[in-house]
Structures are given as C-alpha cells and as structure tokens.
Short mmCIF file of C-alpha atoms and ligand atoms in Angstrom, two decimals:
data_model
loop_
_atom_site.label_atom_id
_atom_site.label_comp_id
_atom_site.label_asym_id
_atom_site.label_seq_id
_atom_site.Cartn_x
_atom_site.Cartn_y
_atom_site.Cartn_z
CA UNK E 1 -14.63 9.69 -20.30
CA UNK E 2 -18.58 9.08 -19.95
CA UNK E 3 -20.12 6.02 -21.47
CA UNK E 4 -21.82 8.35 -23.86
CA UNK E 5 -18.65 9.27 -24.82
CA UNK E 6 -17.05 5.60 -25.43
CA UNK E 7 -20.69 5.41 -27.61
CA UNK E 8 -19.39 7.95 -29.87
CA UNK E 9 -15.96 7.16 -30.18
CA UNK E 10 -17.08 3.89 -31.46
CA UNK E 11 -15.76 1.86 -28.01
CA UNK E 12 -18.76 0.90 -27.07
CA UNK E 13 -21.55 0.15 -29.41
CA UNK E 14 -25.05 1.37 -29.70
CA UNK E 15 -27.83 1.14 -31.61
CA UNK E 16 -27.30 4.25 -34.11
CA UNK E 17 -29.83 6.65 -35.41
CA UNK E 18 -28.11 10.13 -36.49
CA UNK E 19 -24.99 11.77 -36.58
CA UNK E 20 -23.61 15.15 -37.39
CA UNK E 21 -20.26 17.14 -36.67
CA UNK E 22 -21.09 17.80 -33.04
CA UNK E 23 -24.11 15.28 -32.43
CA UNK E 24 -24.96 11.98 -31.53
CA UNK E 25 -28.42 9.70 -31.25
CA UNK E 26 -28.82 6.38 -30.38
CA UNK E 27 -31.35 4.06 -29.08
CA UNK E 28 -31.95 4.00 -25.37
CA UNK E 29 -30.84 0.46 -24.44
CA UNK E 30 -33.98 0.14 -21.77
CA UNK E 31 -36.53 1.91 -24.05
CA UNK E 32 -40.21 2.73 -21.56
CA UNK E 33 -40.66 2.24 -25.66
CA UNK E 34 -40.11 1.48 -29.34
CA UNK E 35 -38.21 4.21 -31.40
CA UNK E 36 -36.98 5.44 -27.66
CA UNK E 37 -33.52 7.47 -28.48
CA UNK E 38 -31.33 9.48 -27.27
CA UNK E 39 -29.68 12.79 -28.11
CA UNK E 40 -26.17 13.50 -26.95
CA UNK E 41 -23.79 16.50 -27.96
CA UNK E 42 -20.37 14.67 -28.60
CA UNK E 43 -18.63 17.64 -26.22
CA UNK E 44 -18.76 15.98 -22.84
CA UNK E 45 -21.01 18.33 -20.42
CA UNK E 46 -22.48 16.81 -17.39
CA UNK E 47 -25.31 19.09 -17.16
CA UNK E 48 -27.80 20.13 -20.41
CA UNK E 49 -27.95 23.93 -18.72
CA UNK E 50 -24.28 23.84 -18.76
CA UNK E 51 -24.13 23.84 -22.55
CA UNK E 52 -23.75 27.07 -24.24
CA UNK E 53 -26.53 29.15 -25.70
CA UNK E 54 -25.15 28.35 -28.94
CA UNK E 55 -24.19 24.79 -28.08
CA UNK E 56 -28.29 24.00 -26.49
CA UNK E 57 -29.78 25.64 -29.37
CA UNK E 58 -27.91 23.34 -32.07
CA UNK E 59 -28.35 20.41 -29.93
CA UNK E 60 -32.53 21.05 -30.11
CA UNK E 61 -33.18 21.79 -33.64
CA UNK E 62 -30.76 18.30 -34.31
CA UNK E 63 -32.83 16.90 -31.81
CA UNK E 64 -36.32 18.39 -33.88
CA UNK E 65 -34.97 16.30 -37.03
CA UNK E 66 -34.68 13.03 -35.20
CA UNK E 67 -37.77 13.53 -33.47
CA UNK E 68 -38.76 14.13 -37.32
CA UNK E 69 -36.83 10.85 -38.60
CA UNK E 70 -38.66 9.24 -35.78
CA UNK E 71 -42.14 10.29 -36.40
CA UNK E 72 -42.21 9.13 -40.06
CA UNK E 73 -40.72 5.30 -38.79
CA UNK E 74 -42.93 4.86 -35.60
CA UNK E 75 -45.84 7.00 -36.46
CA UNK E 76 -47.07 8.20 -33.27
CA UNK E 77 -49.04 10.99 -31.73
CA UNK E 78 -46.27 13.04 -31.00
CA UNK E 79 -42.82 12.54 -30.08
CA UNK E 80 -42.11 13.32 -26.29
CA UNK E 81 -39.19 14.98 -25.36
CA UNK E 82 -37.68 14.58 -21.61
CA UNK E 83 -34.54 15.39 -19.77
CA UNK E 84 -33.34 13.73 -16.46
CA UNK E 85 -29.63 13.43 -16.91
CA UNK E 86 -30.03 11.07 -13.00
CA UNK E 87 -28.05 8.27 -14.14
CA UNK E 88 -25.50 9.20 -16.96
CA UNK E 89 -23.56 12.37 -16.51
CA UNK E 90 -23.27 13.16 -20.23
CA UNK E 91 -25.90 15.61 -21.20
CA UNK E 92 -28.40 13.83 -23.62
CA UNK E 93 -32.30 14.68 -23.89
CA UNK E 94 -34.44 11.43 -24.63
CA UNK E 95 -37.09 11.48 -27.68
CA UNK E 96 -40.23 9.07 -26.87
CA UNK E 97 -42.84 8.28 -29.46
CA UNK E 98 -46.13 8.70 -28.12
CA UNK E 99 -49.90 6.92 -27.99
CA UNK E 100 -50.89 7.89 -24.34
CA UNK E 101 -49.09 9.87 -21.35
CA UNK E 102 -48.30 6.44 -20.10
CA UNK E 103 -45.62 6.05 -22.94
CA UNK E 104 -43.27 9.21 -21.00
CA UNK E 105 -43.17 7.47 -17.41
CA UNK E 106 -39.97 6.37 -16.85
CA UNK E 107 -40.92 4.29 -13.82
CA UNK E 108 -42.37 1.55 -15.55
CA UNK E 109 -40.85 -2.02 -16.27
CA UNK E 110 -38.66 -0.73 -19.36
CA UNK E 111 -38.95 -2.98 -22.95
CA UNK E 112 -36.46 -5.96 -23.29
CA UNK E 113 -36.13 -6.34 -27.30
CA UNK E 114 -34.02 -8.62 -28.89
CA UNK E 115 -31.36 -6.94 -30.84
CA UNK E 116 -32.47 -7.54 -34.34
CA UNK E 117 -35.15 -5.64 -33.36
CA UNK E 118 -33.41 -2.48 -31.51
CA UNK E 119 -31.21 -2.97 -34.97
CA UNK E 120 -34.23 -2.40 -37.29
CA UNK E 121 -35.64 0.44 -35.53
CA UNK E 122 -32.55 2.21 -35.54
CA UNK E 123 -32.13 1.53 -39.11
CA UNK E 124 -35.48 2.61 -39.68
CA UNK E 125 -35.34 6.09 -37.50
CA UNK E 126 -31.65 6.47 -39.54
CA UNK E 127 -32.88 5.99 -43.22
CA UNK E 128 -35.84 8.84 -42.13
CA UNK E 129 -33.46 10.64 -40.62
CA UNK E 130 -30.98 11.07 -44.28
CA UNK E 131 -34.28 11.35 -46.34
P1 5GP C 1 -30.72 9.49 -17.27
O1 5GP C 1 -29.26 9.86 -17.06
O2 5GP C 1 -31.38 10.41 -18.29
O3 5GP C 1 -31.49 9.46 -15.98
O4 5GP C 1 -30.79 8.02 -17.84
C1 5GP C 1 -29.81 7.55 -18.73
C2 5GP C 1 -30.44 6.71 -19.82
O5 5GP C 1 -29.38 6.17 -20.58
C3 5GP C 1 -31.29 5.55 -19.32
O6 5GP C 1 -32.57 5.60 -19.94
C4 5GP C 1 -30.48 4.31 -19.72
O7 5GP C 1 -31.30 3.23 -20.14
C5 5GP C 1 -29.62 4.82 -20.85
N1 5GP C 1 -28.32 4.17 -20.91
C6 5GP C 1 -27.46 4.00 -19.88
N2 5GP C 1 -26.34 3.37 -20.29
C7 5GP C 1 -26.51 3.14 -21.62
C8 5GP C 1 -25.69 2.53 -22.60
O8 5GP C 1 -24.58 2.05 -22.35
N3 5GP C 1 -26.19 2.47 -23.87
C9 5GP C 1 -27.42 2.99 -24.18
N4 5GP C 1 -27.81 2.89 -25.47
N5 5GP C 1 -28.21 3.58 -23.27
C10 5GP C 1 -27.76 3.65 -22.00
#
C-alpha cells in the first residue's frame, strides 16, 4: 500500500481539499508554495501513463476543478500543473498557484507552515472546490 494510499483510506492524515468516487487532493506537505496540492486517483498506479485513457482523462478534468477551487482561494496568475512521480510511487499530478516561473521549481528550500495554516488553506481550496 503507498502512502498516498494510507492518505485516502484515512490512516494517515492530510491536509484535505477534494474528493470524489475515484479521486483524491490534498495539500503537498513541503509546498515550493501556498495552495500547493496534490491530485491522486484512489486506484493505486505507480506511473500517471499507466492509467487508462479513461482513467487519465477523469483524473485531469477533476484535477481542472481543483485547479478551479484553487484559483478563486489563492488568486494567482495561473495555476501550474507538474508531474514528477520521483519520490512517491502513487500517481498524483501537483497543482501550483502561480506569480512568477520561480513558484514551479521544485528545487528550492520548500515552505514550512504551521498547521493551522496548511488547515485553512485546505479549508479554503475545499469550500471553492463544493461552491
Ligand atoms: P514526487 O513523487 O512527485 O517527486 O514527489 C512527491 C510529493 O509528495 C513531494 O512534493 C512530497 O512533499 C509529497 N509528499 C510525500 N509524502 C507525503 C505525505 O505523507 N503527505 C503529503 N501531504 N505529501 C507528501
């Protein structure tokens, strides 16, 4: 079972921002920065190519309405959209609000935010997200 998966099942908690049937998103817990979340199908793939044509294609438009849901609480230039996949071998593609390029590189020192904060932006990205 990947971590992602212990996330959705409720074993491990996260930071939650949207949910449907087959989909999960959560805040990154090292955001590169605020409103930084991440899109998971629950159906544990390794690999985002590996998903079916069907399965990709759901998992982007859910992924369009957070990127939505975040937009309206973090308005930003655009929300970024990135896949590495390096580290965790659960498929998941993260959404990054934007300002500058500079907000999308994942090499810099990453944001340490206490967790009343991570807890109102995820609050904030969810009530968008049901509006
Ligand atoms: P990637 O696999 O795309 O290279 O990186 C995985 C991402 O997942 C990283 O940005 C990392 O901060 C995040 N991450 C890893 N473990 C956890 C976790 O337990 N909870 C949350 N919320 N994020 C995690």
């Amino acid at each position: 079972m990947t971590i992602f998966s212990k996330i959705i099942a409720g074993e491990i908690p996260s930071y939650k921002c949207a949910e449907d049937e087959k989909h999960y998103a959560f805040l990154d817990i090292n955001p590169v920065a605020k409103g930084h979340t991440l899109v998971v199908p629950k159906r544990e793939v390794d690999y985002l190519f590996d998903l079916t044509d069907e399965e990709l294609a759901a998992l982007t438009v859910f992924a369009k309405r957070v990127a939505a849901a975040i937009k309206t609480a973090y308005p930003c230039r655009k929300v970024g959209m990135a896949v590495l996949g390096l580290e965790v071998n659960h498929a998941h593609i993260h959404l990054i609000p934007l300002q500058s390029e500079g907000d999308m590189d994942f090499r810099k020192d990453k944001l340490q935010l206490p967790a009343e904060e991570m807890q109102a932006i995820a609050d904030n990205i969810h009530k968008a997200f049901c509006q």
